[in-house]
Structure formats: structure tokens, C-alpha cells
XYZ file of C-alpha atoms in Angstrom:
649
model
C 41.452 7.770 -17.888
C 38.090 8.041 -16.158
C 39.705 8.265 -12.718
C 41.736 11.340 -13.731
C 38.733 13.009 -15.310
C 36.689 12.216 -12.226
C 39.200 13.915 -9.956
C 39.131 16.995 -12.184
C 35.359 17.072 -12.153
C 35.225 16.837 -8.375
C 37.716 19.685 -8.051
C 35.753 21.909 -10.404
C 32.370 20.996 -8.973
C 33.304 21.817 -5.407
C 35.429 24.865 -6.168
C 32.530 27.161 -5.339
C 32.861 26.134 -1.699
C 36.348 27.703 -1.554
C 35.625 31.427 -1.327
C 38.350 33.990 -2.022
C 39.305 36.482 0.704
C 37.861 39.517 -1.075
C 34.444 37.796 -1.304
C 34.271 36.282 2.158
C 31.232 37.586 4.077
C 32.005 38.876 7.555
C 29.853 38.462 10.645
C 29.451 42.274 10.676
C 27.799 42.043 7.257
C 25.558 39.257 8.496
C 24.617 41.295 11.574
C 23.842 44.239 9.297
C 21.092 42.247 7.646
C 17.520 43.232 8.550
C 16.523 42.100 12.017
C 14.217 39.429 10.634
C 12.476 37.098 13.116
C 14.325 34.191 11.470
C 17.640 35.300 12.917
C 17.636 33.622 16.369
C 19.780 30.972 14.657
C 22.750 33.273 14.066
C 24.580 32.451 17.300
C 24.858 29.358 19.526
C 22.093 28.744 22.051
C 22.575 30.710 25.272
C 24.212 28.874 28.130
C 21.306 29.672 30.472
C 19.324 26.908 28.735
C 20.480 24.351 31.273
C 18.794 21.295 29.766
C 19.780 22.048 26.162
C 22.976 19.970 26.257
C 21.120 16.959 27.639
C 18.590 16.992 24.762
C 20.793 18.178 21.879
C 24.018 16.188 21.404
C 25.472 18.160 18.455
C 24.616 21.899 18.534
C 24.759 23.900 15.293
C 24.080 27.523 14.325
C 24.658 29.905 11.415
C 27.886 31.341 12.812
C 29.393 27.836 13.051
C 28.256 27.098 9.493
C 29.850 30.351 8.359
C 33.137 29.585 10.119
C 33.419 26.030 8.757
C 32.625 27.282 5.262
C 35.330 29.975 5.366
C 37.937 27.527 6.669
C 37.191 24.983 3.929
C 36.059 22.227 6.276
C 33.371 21.001 3.886
C 34.559 18.515 1.269
C 31.342 18.715 -0.755
C 28.143 20.795 -0.768
C 26.049 18.058 0.836
C 28.120 18.235 4.046
C 27.203 21.911 4.333
C 23.531 20.990 3.805
C 23.779 18.277 6.455
C 24.938 20.821 9.049
C 22.125 23.178 8.059
C 19.557 20.428 8.550
C 21.211 19.532 11.850
C 20.503 23.080 13.008
C 16.852 22.795 11.924
C 16.381 19.378 13.511
C 17.844 20.612 16.802
C 15.348 23.478 16.910
C 12.418 21.182 16.130
C 13.512 18.630 18.703
C 14.042 21.105 21.543
C 10.948 23.259 20.956
C 7.316 22.190 20.740
C 5.247 22.801 17.627
C 3.229 25.518 19.342
C 6.285 27.661 20.097
C 7.238 30.614 17.932
C 10.818 29.420 17.400
C 9.502 26.155 15.902
C 7.523 28.040 13.257
C 10.488 30.337 12.581
C 12.616 27.280 11.893
C 10.045 25.961 9.418
C 10.171 29.232 7.484
C 13.973 29.289 7.546
C 14.188 25.675 6.300
C 11.871 26.496 3.413
C 13.928 29.581 2.536
C 17.144 27.548 2.739
C 15.888 24.887 0.296
C 14.602 27.460 -2.169
C 17.927 29.303 -2.109
C 20.398 26.395 -2.139
C 18.692 24.038 -4.591
C 19.606 26.029 -7.744
C 23.220 26.146 -6.556
C 23.383 22.387 -5.937
C 21.742 21.568 -9.259
C 24.277 23.739 -11.071
C 26.982 21.660 -9.369
C 25.459 18.370 -10.540
C 23.490 17.355 -7.437
C 19.771 16.738 -7.170
C 18.636 18.918 -4.263
C 19.209 19.882 -0.623
C 15.885 18.552 0.663
C 15.950 16.156 3.583
C 13.289 13.662 2.541
C 12.014 11.145 5.079
C 9.352 8.455 5.002
C 6.513 8.418 7.476
C 6.477 5.485 9.915
C 5.340 2.248 8.302
C 2.139 0.509 9.245
C 3.123 -2.729 10.981
C 1.013 -5.873 11.082
C 0.228 -7.021 14.600
C 1.039 -10.673 15.330
C -1.942 -10.956 17.686
C -5.007 -13.104 17.218
C -7.264 -10.245 16.094
C -7.819 -10.167 12.355
C -6.697 -7.105 10.352
C -4.977 -5.654 13.431
C -2.405 -2.993 12.553
C 0.108 -0.798 14.358
C -0.358 2.621 12.798
C 1.736 5.778 12.988
C 2.183 7.041 16.551
C 0.750 3.900 18.185
C 2.330 2.106 21.147
C 3.407 -1.486 20.618
C 5.673 -4.253 21.915
C 8.327 -6.011 19.865
C 10.650 -8.986 20.209
C 14.062 -8.615 18.574
C 14.960 -12.011 17.192
C 18.646 -12.793 17.927
C 18.616 -15.943 15.766
C 16.781 -15.386 12.450
C 17.959 -18.819 11.311
C 15.614 -20.603 13.728
C 12.919 -22.773 12.212
C 9.624 -20.902 11.728
C 11.176 -17.774 13.289
C 13.090 -16.059 10.490
C 12.009 -12.412 10.867
C 14.108 -9.814 12.649
C 11.232 -8.522 14.785
C 7.802 -9.704 15.927
C 5.388 -6.946 16.932
C 2.197 -6.886 19.001
C -0.057 -3.884 19.424
C -0.753 -2.589 22.922
C -4.218 -4.189 23.106
C -3.241 -7.639 21.824
C -0.137 -7.827 24.007
C -1.983 -6.971 27.221
C -4.887 -9.285 26.366
C -2.541 -12.293 26.667
C -2.805 -13.426 30.274
C 0.048 -15.949 30.263
C 3.697 -15.114 30.909
C 4.744 -16.290 27.423
C 3.665 -15.690 23.822
C 3.799 -18.230 21.015
C 5.008 -16.687 17.743
C 6.046 -18.009 14.341
C 6.104 -17.276 10.635
C 3.613 -20.011 9.771
C 0.811 -20.635 12.330
C 0.280 -24.150 10.947
C 3.801 -25.159 12.021
C 5.314 -25.469 15.493
C 5.334 -22.054 17.198
C 8.175 -20.752 19.377
C 7.450 -19.769 22.973
C 8.859 -16.338 23.897
C 8.645 -14.937 27.475
C 6.759 -11.632 27.643
C 9.585 -9.981 29.585
C 11.775 -10.220 26.452
C 9.412 -7.899 24.575
C 10.312 -4.217 24.546
C 7.872 -1.308 24.359
C 8.139 1.262 21.576
C 6.222 3.942 19.686
C 5.782 3.740 15.933
C 7.203 7.201 15.241
C 10.560 6.504 13.548
C 11.107 8.589 10.404
C 13.213 6.698 7.883
C 15.365 8.864 5.540
C 15.278 8.277 1.806
C 18.022 6.082 0.392
C 20.975 7.876 -1.225
C 22.937 6.557 -4.214
C 26.413 7.589 -5.368
C 27.399 8.145 -8.968
C 29.895 5.433 -9.886
C 31.923 7.986 -11.891
C 32.094 11.236 -9.894
C 30.760 10.008 -6.511
C 28.108 12.726 -6.366
C 25.346 11.665 -4.006
C 21.689 11.765 -5.078
C 18.386 10.754 -3.562
C 17.450 7.438 -5.134
C 13.976 8.794 -5.832
C 15.353 11.944 -7.480
C 17.761 9.819 -9.540
C 14.970 7.414 -10.545
C 17.504 4.619 -10.154
C 16.474 1.027 -9.561
C 19.206 -1.573 -9.033
C 17.018 -4.292 -10.496
C 16.885 -2.380 -13.795
C 20.451 -1.004 -13.827
C 22.665 -3.399 -11.819
C 25.855 -1.668 -13.026
C 25.155 1.320 -10.777
C 23.979 4.905 -10.982
C 25.534 7.503 -13.302
C 24.429 11.110 -12.810
C 23.253 13.300 -15.667
C 26.375 15.468 -15.457
C 28.696 12.519 -16.138
C 26.458 11.194 -18.908
C 26.589 14.591 -20.580
C 30.248 15.481 -19.985
C 31.728 12.079 -20.832
C 29.178 11.244 -23.515
C 28.340 7.961 -21.785
C 25.684 5.811 -23.457
C 22.459 5.581 -21.480
C 20.375 2.598 -22.464
C 16.616 2.553 -22.433
C 14.532 1.219 -19.559
C 12.699 -1.835 -20.884
C 10.712 -2.425 -17.705
C 7.765 -0.286 -18.761
C 4.047 -0.850 -18.702
C 3.818 -0.588 -22.480
C 6.205 -3.559 -22.765
C 3.899 -5.809 -20.735
C 1.636 -8.089 -22.807
C -1.655 -6.504 -23.857
C -5.025 -8.244 -23.687
C -8.340 -7.635 -25.418
C -9.616 -5.916 -22.279
C -6.598 -3.629 -21.863
C -6.545 -2.751 -25.573
C -10.215 -1.796 -25.574
C -9.912 0.320 -22.426
C -6.709 1.962 -23.672
C -8.252 2.863 -27.032
C -11.334 4.318 -25.374
C -9.380 6.482 -22.907
C -6.881 7.810 -25.470
C -9.697 8.605 -27.919
C -11.384 10.604 -25.159
C -8.129 12.530 -24.530
C -7.740 13.311 -28.244
C -11.323 14.539 -28.411
C -10.472 16.911 -25.541
C -7.387 18.189 -27.478
C -5.006 16.536 -25.022
C -2.138 15.288 -27.183
C 0.480 14.755 -24.467
C 0.972 11.825 -22.147
C -0.590 8.805 -23.819
C -2.322 6.484 -21.353
C -1.267 2.833 -21.157
C -3.642 0.307 -19.579
C -2.640 -3.235 -18.684
C -4.224 -6.204 -16.929
C -1.523 -7.027 -14.376
C -3.200 -10.108 -12.937
C -5.980 -12.433 -14.052
C -6.679 -15.677 -12.211
C -9.500 -18.030 -11.237
C -10.594 -18.059 -7.595
C -13.426 -19.312 -5.399
C -15.752 -17.208 -3.260
C -16.669 -19.286 -0.209
C -20.004 -18.691 1.501
C -19.920 -17.731 5.175
C -21.334 -20.452 7.449
C -24.183 -18.339 8.829
C -25.383 -17.391 5.341
C -25.138 -21.033 4.250
C -27.320 -22.057 7.199
C -30.037 -19.526 6.406
C -29.930 -19.986 2.627
C -29.062 -23.675 2.428
C -31.149 -24.211 -0.728
C -29.871 -21.113 -2.543
C -26.084 -21.306 -2.258
C -23.545 -23.697 -3.699
C -21.788 -26.028 -1.301
C -18.367 -25.463 -2.853
C -18.795 -21.706 -3.297
C -18.904 -19.494 -6.365
C -16.020 -19.601 -8.866
C -14.946 -16.297 -10.389
C -12.067 -14.687 -12.251
C -10.235 -11.883 -10.447
C -8.509 -9.183 -12.500
C -6.243 -6.291 -11.551
C -6.282 -3.380 -14.011
C -3.872 -0.429 -13.810
C -3.609 2.731 -15.899
C -0.316 4.574 -16.528
C 0.506 7.948 -18.054
C 3.897 9.258 -19.131
C 4.862 12.448 -17.288
C 8.227 14.076 -18.032
C 9.256 10.924 -19.870
C 8.482 8.639 -16.889
C 5.460 6.372 -16.478
C 3.227 7.067 -13.480
C 0.476 4.739 -12.239
C -2.543 6.939 -11.557
C -5.470 4.493 -11.421
C -6.082 0.902 -10.376
C -9.080 -1.338 -9.845
C -9.801 -4.925 -8.836
C -12.748 -6.731 -10.410
C -14.376 -10.119 -9.943
C -16.124 -11.779 -12.885
C -18.748 -14.512 -12.421
C -19.643 -16.215 -15.724
C -22.360 -18.717 -16.645
C -20.361 -21.562 -15.075
C -20.953 -20.016 -11.662
C -23.999 -21.384 -9.756
C -27.045 -19.155 -9.259
C -27.612 -16.488 -8.070
C -24.126 -15.099 -8.833
C -24.232 -15.903 -12.546
C -22.770 -13.103 -14.733
C -22.107 -10.591 -11.904
C -19.138 -8.180 -11.713
C -18.146 -6.538 -8.442
C -16.078 -3.544 -7.325
C -15.278 -0.248 -8.984
C -16.096 -0.288 -12.651
C -15.683 2.246 -15.441
C -17.752 2.623 -18.576
C -15.084 1.069 -20.737
C -14.975 -1.991 -18.549
C -18.780 -2.168 -18.497
C -18.787 -2.064 -22.275
C -16.171 -4.812 -22.426
C -17.970 -7.193 -20.074
C -21.260 -6.470 -21.819
C -19.738 -7.531 -25.134
C -18.464 -10.672 -23.420
C -22.010 -11.607 -22.330
C -22.165 -10.590 -18.657
C -25.640 -9.640 -17.411
C -25.029 -7.511 -14.301
C -22.331 -5.423 -12.627
C -22.215 -4.449 -8.954
C -20.473 -1.262 -7.803
C -19.774 0.070 -4.324
C -19.682 3.874 -4.117
C -18.180 4.450 -0.673
C -15.291 6.888 -0.061
C -12.209 5.631 1.716
C -11.445 6.620 5.282
C -8.780 9.143 6.178
C -5.275 7.643 6.474
C -6.526 4.420 4.903
C -4.862 3.067 1.755
C -6.972 0.941 -0.541
C -4.706 0.345 -3.574
C -1.907 2.931 -3.622
C 0.333 3.273 -0.561
C 0.418 6.775 0.989
C -1.679 9.415 -0.727
C -0.642 13.095 -0.880
C -1.417 14.787 2.456
C -3.170 17.643 0.662
C -5.465 15.257 -1.229
C -9.099 15.825 -0.287
C -11.402 12.861 0.233
C -14.799 13.071 -1.475
C -17.881 13.076 0.676
C -20.296 10.172 0.355
C -22.940 12.219 -1.453
C -20.451 13.668 -3.925
C -19.015 10.254 -4.773
C -22.505 8.841 -5.235
C -23.432 11.680 -7.588
C -20.228 11.067 -9.552
C -21.135 7.400 -9.933
C -24.684 8.260 -10.978
C -23.417 10.636 -13.661
C -21.064 7.927 -14.925
C -23.894 5.381 -15.049
C -26.254 7.880 -16.696
C -23.649 8.397 -19.401
C -23.309 4.619 -19.748
C -27.053 4.445 -20.329
C -26.833 7.202 -22.948
C -24.196 5.166 -24.786
C -26.440 2.080 -24.492
C -23.801 0.302 -22.403
C -26.113 -0.058 -19.407
C -29.871 -0.520 -19.463
C -30.649 0.484 -15.879
C -29.188 0.595 -12.377
C -30.550 0.399 -8.830
C -29.431 -0.188 -5.231
C -27.940 -3.368 -3.760
C -26.222 -4.565 -0.601
C -23.162 -6.583 0.436
C -23.018 -10.101 1.819
C -20.967 -8.975 4.837
C -23.970 -7.066 6.112
C -26.124 -10.152 5.618
C -23.713 -12.125 7.791
C -23.765 -9.419 10.471
C -27.574 -9.315 10.380
C -27.777 -13.083 10.835
C -25.486 -12.859 13.837
C -27.652 -10.122 15.321
C -30.828 -12.180 14.828
C -29.213 -15.236 16.402
C -28.218 -13.153 19.409
C -31.765 -11.840 19.742
C -33.120 -15.402 19.676
C -30.738 -16.421 22.454
C -31.643 -13.400 24.585
C -35.374 -13.860 24.065
C -35.356 -17.274 25.769
C -34.316 -15.937 29.157
C -36.926 -13.144 29.577
C -39.715 -15.581 28.690
C -38.520 -18.060 31.292
C -38.233 -15.295 33.842
C -41.703 -14.048 33.004
C -43.133 -17.545 33.255
C -41.514 -18.093 36.647
C -42.948 -14.833 37.905
C -46.380 -15.651 36.575
C -46.325 -19.010 38.274
C -46.359 -17.197 41.540
C -49.774 -15.842 40.682
C -52.649 -17.502 42.397
C -54.933 -17.184 39.411
C -54.806 -20.486 37.488
C -56.626 -18.964 34.508
C -53.877 -16.408 33.936
C -51.286 -19.165 33.990
C -53.221 -21.172 31.402
C -53.566 -18.133 29.120
C -49.840 -17.475 29.346
C -49.018 -21.058 28.387
C -51.494 -20.904 25.507
C -49.913 -17.687 24.125
C -46.427 -19.165 24.350
C -47.536 -22.314 22.521
C -49.110 -20.263 19.728
C -45.936 -18.142 19.325
C -43.747 -21.225 19.099
C -46.100 -22.796 16.533
C -46.102 -19.652 14.385
C -42.327 -19.396 14.630
C -41.867 -23.014 13.572
C -44.099 -22.533 10.511
C -42.341 -19.313 9.473
C -39.597 -19.612 6.801
C -36.185 -19.292 8.495
C -35.099 -16.255 6.471
C -38.289 -14.153 6.663
C -37.057 -11.987 9.539
C -33.636 -11.811 7.880
C -35.054 -10.615 4.565
C -37.191 -7.929 6.174
C -34.237 -6.673 8.208
C -31.940 -6.635 5.159
C -34.495 -4.832 3.001
C -34.939 -2.270 5.764
C -31.207 -1.686 5.900
C -30.932 -1.558 2.100
C -33.543 1.178 1.992
C -31.316 3.374 4.147
C -28.051 2.740 2.305
C -29.094 1.857 -1.223
C -27.609 5.125 -2.532
C -24.101 3.719 -1.971
C -24.608 0.428 -3.829
C -25.471 -0.012 -7.483
C -26.611 -2.951 -9.580
C -26.027 -2.160 -13.261
C -28.116 -4.115 -15.744
C -26.145 -4.711 -18.957
C -28.593 -6.938 -20.864
C -32.345 -7.359 -20.887
C -33.012 -9.931 -18.147
C -36.269 -10.994 -19.866
C -34.330 -12.379 -22.826
C -34.803 -16.122 -23.052
C -31.288 -16.875 -24.218
C -28.666 -14.534 -22.732
C -25.389 -14.390 -24.679
C -22.713 -16.851 -23.647
C -19.723 -15.421 -21.799
C -16.691 -15.429 -24.074
C -13.492 -14.225 -22.393
C -10.680 -14.567 -24.920
C -7.956 -13.330 -22.532
C -5.733 -15.998 -21.012
C -5.003 -15.965 -17.247
C -2.048 -13.811 -16.154
C -0.274 -14.973 -13.008
C 1.302 -12.248 -10.870
C 1.588 -12.769 -7.116
C 2.372 -9.087 -6.561
C -0.970 -8.014 -8.068
C -3.034 -10.985 -6.925
C -4.796 -8.944 -4.226
C -4.723 -5.355 -3.096
C -3.225 -6.466 0.240
C -0.285 -8.095 -1.568
C 0.483 -4.902 -3.482
C 0.048 -2.721 -0.380
C 2.358 -4.932 1.686
C 4.994 -4.875 -1.055
C 4.761 -1.073 -1.332
C 4.916 -0.611 2.446
C 7.962 -2.879 2.871
C 9.901 -0.967 0.200
C 8.562 2.541 0.961
C 6.970 2.817 -2.481
C 4.789 5.810 -1.716
C 2.445 7.729 -3.990
C 2.404 10.780 -1.714
C 3.970 13.064 -4.348
C 4.690 13.079 -8.067
C 8.430 12.412 -7.608
C 7.741 9.412 -5.399
C 4.933 8.164 -7.646
C 7.398 8.110 -10.574
C 9.926 6.045 -8.640
C 7.316 3.740 -7.079
C 5.786 3.020 -10.480
C 9.200 2.196 -11.920
C 10.023 -0.059 -8.952
C 6.871 -2.188 -8.996
C 6.899 -2.447 -12.811
C 10.458 -3.723 -12.522
C 9.279 -6.322 -10.024
C 6.492 -7.433 -12.379
C 8.896 -7.732 -15.312
C 11.355 -9.702 -13.169
C 8.614 -12.132 -12.139
C 7.937 -12.886 -15.802
C 11.546 -13.720 -16.724
C 12.603 -17.264 -17.527
C 15.007 -17.412 -14.583
C 13.134 -16.439 -11.382
C 15.021 -15.783 -8.152
C 14.315 -17.509 -4.833
C 15.098 -16.369 -1.302
C 15.639 -18.779 1.545
C 12.932 -18.481 4.205
C 15.521 -19.015 6.962
C 18.601 -16.986 6.076
C 16.798 -14.636 3.631
C 19.654 -15.035 1.146
C 19.086 -15.457 -2.584
C 19.699 -19.031 -3.645
C 20.164 -20.759 -6.984
C 19.769 -24.394 -6.002
C 16.821 -24.432 -3.591
C 14.477 -26.885 -1.907
C 10.756 -26.195 -2.208
C 8.158 -27.530 0.256
C 5.494 -29.623 -1.445
C 2.832 -28.674 1.128
C 3.582 -25.182 2.504
C 2.777 -22.187 0.384
C 5.873 -20.326 -0.836
C 8.415 -21.980 1.471
C 11.963 -22.441 0.104
C 15.302 -23.279 1.699
C 18.806 -22.922 0.383
C 21.074 -25.960 0.355
C 22.829 -24.919 3.560
C 19.645 -24.348 5.577
C 18.089 -27.503 4.155
C 20.826 -29.595 5.792
C 20.446 -27.941 9.229
C 18.804 -30.120 11.903
C 15.968 -30.348 12.677
C 14.801 -30.410 9.098
C 11.525 -29.124 7.759
C 8.594 -31.336 8.733
C 7.245 -31.718 5.177
C 8.710 -33.247 2.061
C 10.919 -30.881 0.066
C 11.947 -31.144 -3.553
C 15.249 -29.908 -4.967
C 15.042 -27.424 -7.825
C 17.945 -26.290 -10.009
C 17.384 -23.164 -12.151
C 17.839 -23.520 -15.856
C 20.731 -21.663 -17.503
C 19.584 -18.713 -19.617
C 21.691 -16.836 -22.132
C 21.715 -13.367 -20.609
C 23.327 -11.815 -23.663
C 20.397 -12.436 -25.974
C 18.674 -9.245 -24.764
C 21.504 -6.963 -23.754
C 19.332 -3.919 -24.275
C 17.263 -4.675 -21.205
C 20.064 -5.999 -18.988
C 21.819 -2.732 -18.338
C 21.057 0.940 -18.635
C 24.468 2.366 -17.826
C 27.718 1.317 -19.419
C 31.086 3.003 -19.545
């Protein structure tokens, strides 16, 4: 029954592409249009462009589009749109951005989308836009830390012909131009886990490339009428609706039930912190007469970690730092707002909480970006201080959300500092904070120590050189005075505390940059008995939100951009679905060798997150560490049918 109705729908939907003879536009009518500068695309490119055929493989122009349309060569509207975009892409590829024809093509493409989109939407499609993703930021496999291969950069890559090899399971291994050329040997050792045996790859097997590939958005087909939509426009996630995508036209015409999406932020467990922040924000919106789009706030991750002291700082402050480091609780807090019936993540922050169990001097400190509601919460829980860094992000740098809108303006340092000061002044008015002042980061302390050590090493050589030159003097009294001065300097240096020069240098640097760093006092430090820290929220484990790098890597791998509202809607839905899936009773595992999902799997007892399916586990040579077999428990999937499927027929 559905197949017959589907055929009818397709015939009716595409009937507008078959134009009757009395309505067919002629080329004379097209030529009679105003001689607009956008009309160089009416006819094929002139034959005198000798190199055009070598650059452009499939030419296209308006007259060819017109002819194919009149002869009914297009089976659906999207094929017509594909030819139109082929014409635009050819013009952009053949001409440089500075040429007039390139700019004409941009105007024509914009006019085409504005004109054809209403027609396509009336036929049950999403749009005629040709959406592409910008090139991804690749991680360099070189020895330099935090080395990346950004958009437009040159790099070298090795295409792995055997992804099933031990410790070499990725399809490609990439090195930036600098790291690749810094390796003097004829081979490079690569591998997934640097602690395991690396694989030697000759450098001549690496190919050069430029990170400039534009990846088109994924398209999904309606399982009923076969209409094709952008996955982002359809807001379809296979993990939420495994039965497939059904377009709005089929849902409406066939009265198909459309079940609710249960993978929402509001369905995640709430904590005392999230409830307090959510109540505060929504009360503020109501006071401003904003009754639409309630804000949902959730703590997506909360876990105990250890902050280890850098070796140089430990050497200078041996009596003031803990040997094992400073324990703290890391939390990831996200805020969501419903826009057009879809949740959108619009704010996120990572915080670190040091309670009274942490050794001095980090007791009761909170780091990173902090809002008044969070300050009020931690104050009620007994924390004494909060530290905040007011430094704007760099251009083309993603801190939490992957890909910001290109038109988004970055705040200047002074403006961001003034915004933070106004926020802290308001916190003082509400008696949340008592006072705030400047502070500095431990990374600068480490850099200052390194600089002082280098100065000490360099100072030894000039003194020796000076002494050797002075020894050539005939005056014995001058030589004795020089030795006496050197002895006095060494004695004074030995009696000086080791961190005196360091402190003076740090304080000097803090004076210059203290406007960007704030220490917020939440309680009176003179109080003899500060309140005990009482965090009633239980830890929440979520590997995806454990660190900002984990979330950024996940978003980059799956093209979950926040560069526009439409993409922010889909990206929010996708990562919320991933969080919900990680909290189910039956987690899924992927084999680290073959990358296939496996039920029965073998987990390494020593490596972090290393699993093998039964087939790869039996391949020789076997993994070097002990592996334990794990069989997933059987869960009744019918007990919550509401969340298992959105579309049913």
C-alpha cells in the first residue's frame, strides 16, 4: 500500500519539472532579459579558452540547463540543482577570486538559492544550498606537543594499507611540514599507542598534501518517498532514530506517528548545582519579560582528578607544594535553550574545585570561567576563593565549541576585562563576593624559573672569560680585588633564599598583567573557622565531557560545528545523543584493530581504552598485555519503546 502511494507522491512532486509546450521559455525570451552582468553564464565557454577543457572536466551553462529541463532529463529537482552548482563550481575553479567573473558567480549563486528554495520546499525538499564543511584540523603525529595541521597547511601523510596491523589501526598518519622535515632519518616510527611497539615506515611512502579539502554535508533519503535532505536540515540522527528518516511531507500526508526525541538535556539527571544555576537564569529571564525558550543547565561531567606540580616549581618551592600534587574535582557545565522546538547548546564552562582535603596553598580554590550563580553555589558549599582568567580567545581557535560563526566578533582584552569586572561588581552587590584582585598562572611561574635557570647558566661563562682576561693584567692588586668581589657575590647568593629572584620577577610580571586575572574572595579570610566544604552532588562519569579536548576532538571527527544556528541545532542533538547512549545499561564497544562494533570483546587490563573483538583477539601476534573477556548483559529493549524509535510506519 505504501509503495503505491509513494509512487504517486513522487509523480506529483516532480510534475512541476515537466513543463507544457505553451509555457516553455524560449532562448529568445531569455536573451530578451536585461543585459545584466550576471549573464556571461548563458552560453558555453568560448572555444578560444584553450586551457579550459584541461581544468574543467564537465562544462555546464544556463543554455544546457534550459535544454535538459525542456527535454525532461531531470528525474527530480535536486538533479537540476546539482547541474546549477556544477556551473558555479566551474566558474570558481577556473577564475581567481579577484576576477570580476568570480564575483558575478557569487551573486548569481545567491540569487539562485533565494529563487529556487521556495520551489523545492513546496515540493517537500529542504533546500538547494550546497553546504560543505571547512577542512578539519588534523593532529600531527610528530614529537612536538599540541602540534596541529590547520586549514590550508602543507603536510605529509601515510595511507595505511593494512588497518588490522597491531598498533597501526588508523587509515592515515599525518605529519606537519615542520615535524616531517625535522626527522633526519630515512624512516619514521608511528603507532596508535607510543608505549607499545611502533611500526617503522620509510619516509618515501609518505605523500604530500594540502589541508584544503571541503567535505560536503551528509544527505539522507526519506524511507517512504526517497526525497533527499541534508542531514542537518532534517535534524536526523541514526543513533536516535535507527529506523530511518521520514520527511515532514510523508508524516503529514500519510499521518505517520512521529515519536518524541528522548535524548534531550532536560532528561539528563539534575544536580544541586545545575538546579540552582537553572533557577537563577530562568528567574532572570522572567524578570526581563522573556517567556520563551526556557534554559536548561546540566552538569555533564564531574570527576576527581590530581593536579601534578611541574618539576621546576617543585624544586623552587619544595617546602610549599605537596609531593603527590593537589586533588580537585573537575566539572563540565553546559547551558541549553530551546529554539524552534530544538535544544541548542549556547554556553559551556569547565571548573576545578579544590576543597579542604587539598593541601595548602590550593585549599578551597576554583579556577576557570565562573558566573555569579556558580560563585554563589560554591560559596554556599564553603569554598573560600575563586580564580578567573579573563583572556579572549585567538582568532580561528576553538576553546569549547567547534567552529564559531565566521561573522562572530572576538572581544578585545580590555572589553572582556571590563565585562568581568562588572560581573564581579554585581556579585559584590549581591553579597556573593567580598572582594577581588589580580593573580597569575602557574605556567608563567614555570617559564620564569626556566628563564632564571638559563640566566644562571649563561652568567658562569662571562665571569670566567672576564677572570681570564684580568689574569693577563700585570697588576696583582687588581686581580686580588676581582677575586674578593667574586667571593662576596657567591657568598651573598648562597645566603639568599632560592625563590627571592623568582618572586620579584613574578610580582613584576603580575603588575603588568594583573588586569586579566582575578582572585575572588567569597568568605572573610580572617575567620578562624571557615565553613566545611559540603558538595552533595555525586560524581558523574562522561568520557566525552571529561576535558575540553575530548569534546573538541569528538566534534571535529563528526563535523559537529557551531558555525550557524542550523548546525548548532544538529550538533547539540548529536552530542546529547552520545551522552545518553553512554549512560545506557548496554554500552557498545569498537575493536581497536578492525574498528567494528563487537558484542563479546576482550579488554586490556593495562592499556587505557583498548578492546579487541573475538576475531582480532585470536590473530597472532597477540596483544602484549593480559586481556579479559567481557560479555554484555542482555537488556529488554522493549521496556522503553518510546525512546527506541522516533519513526514508525
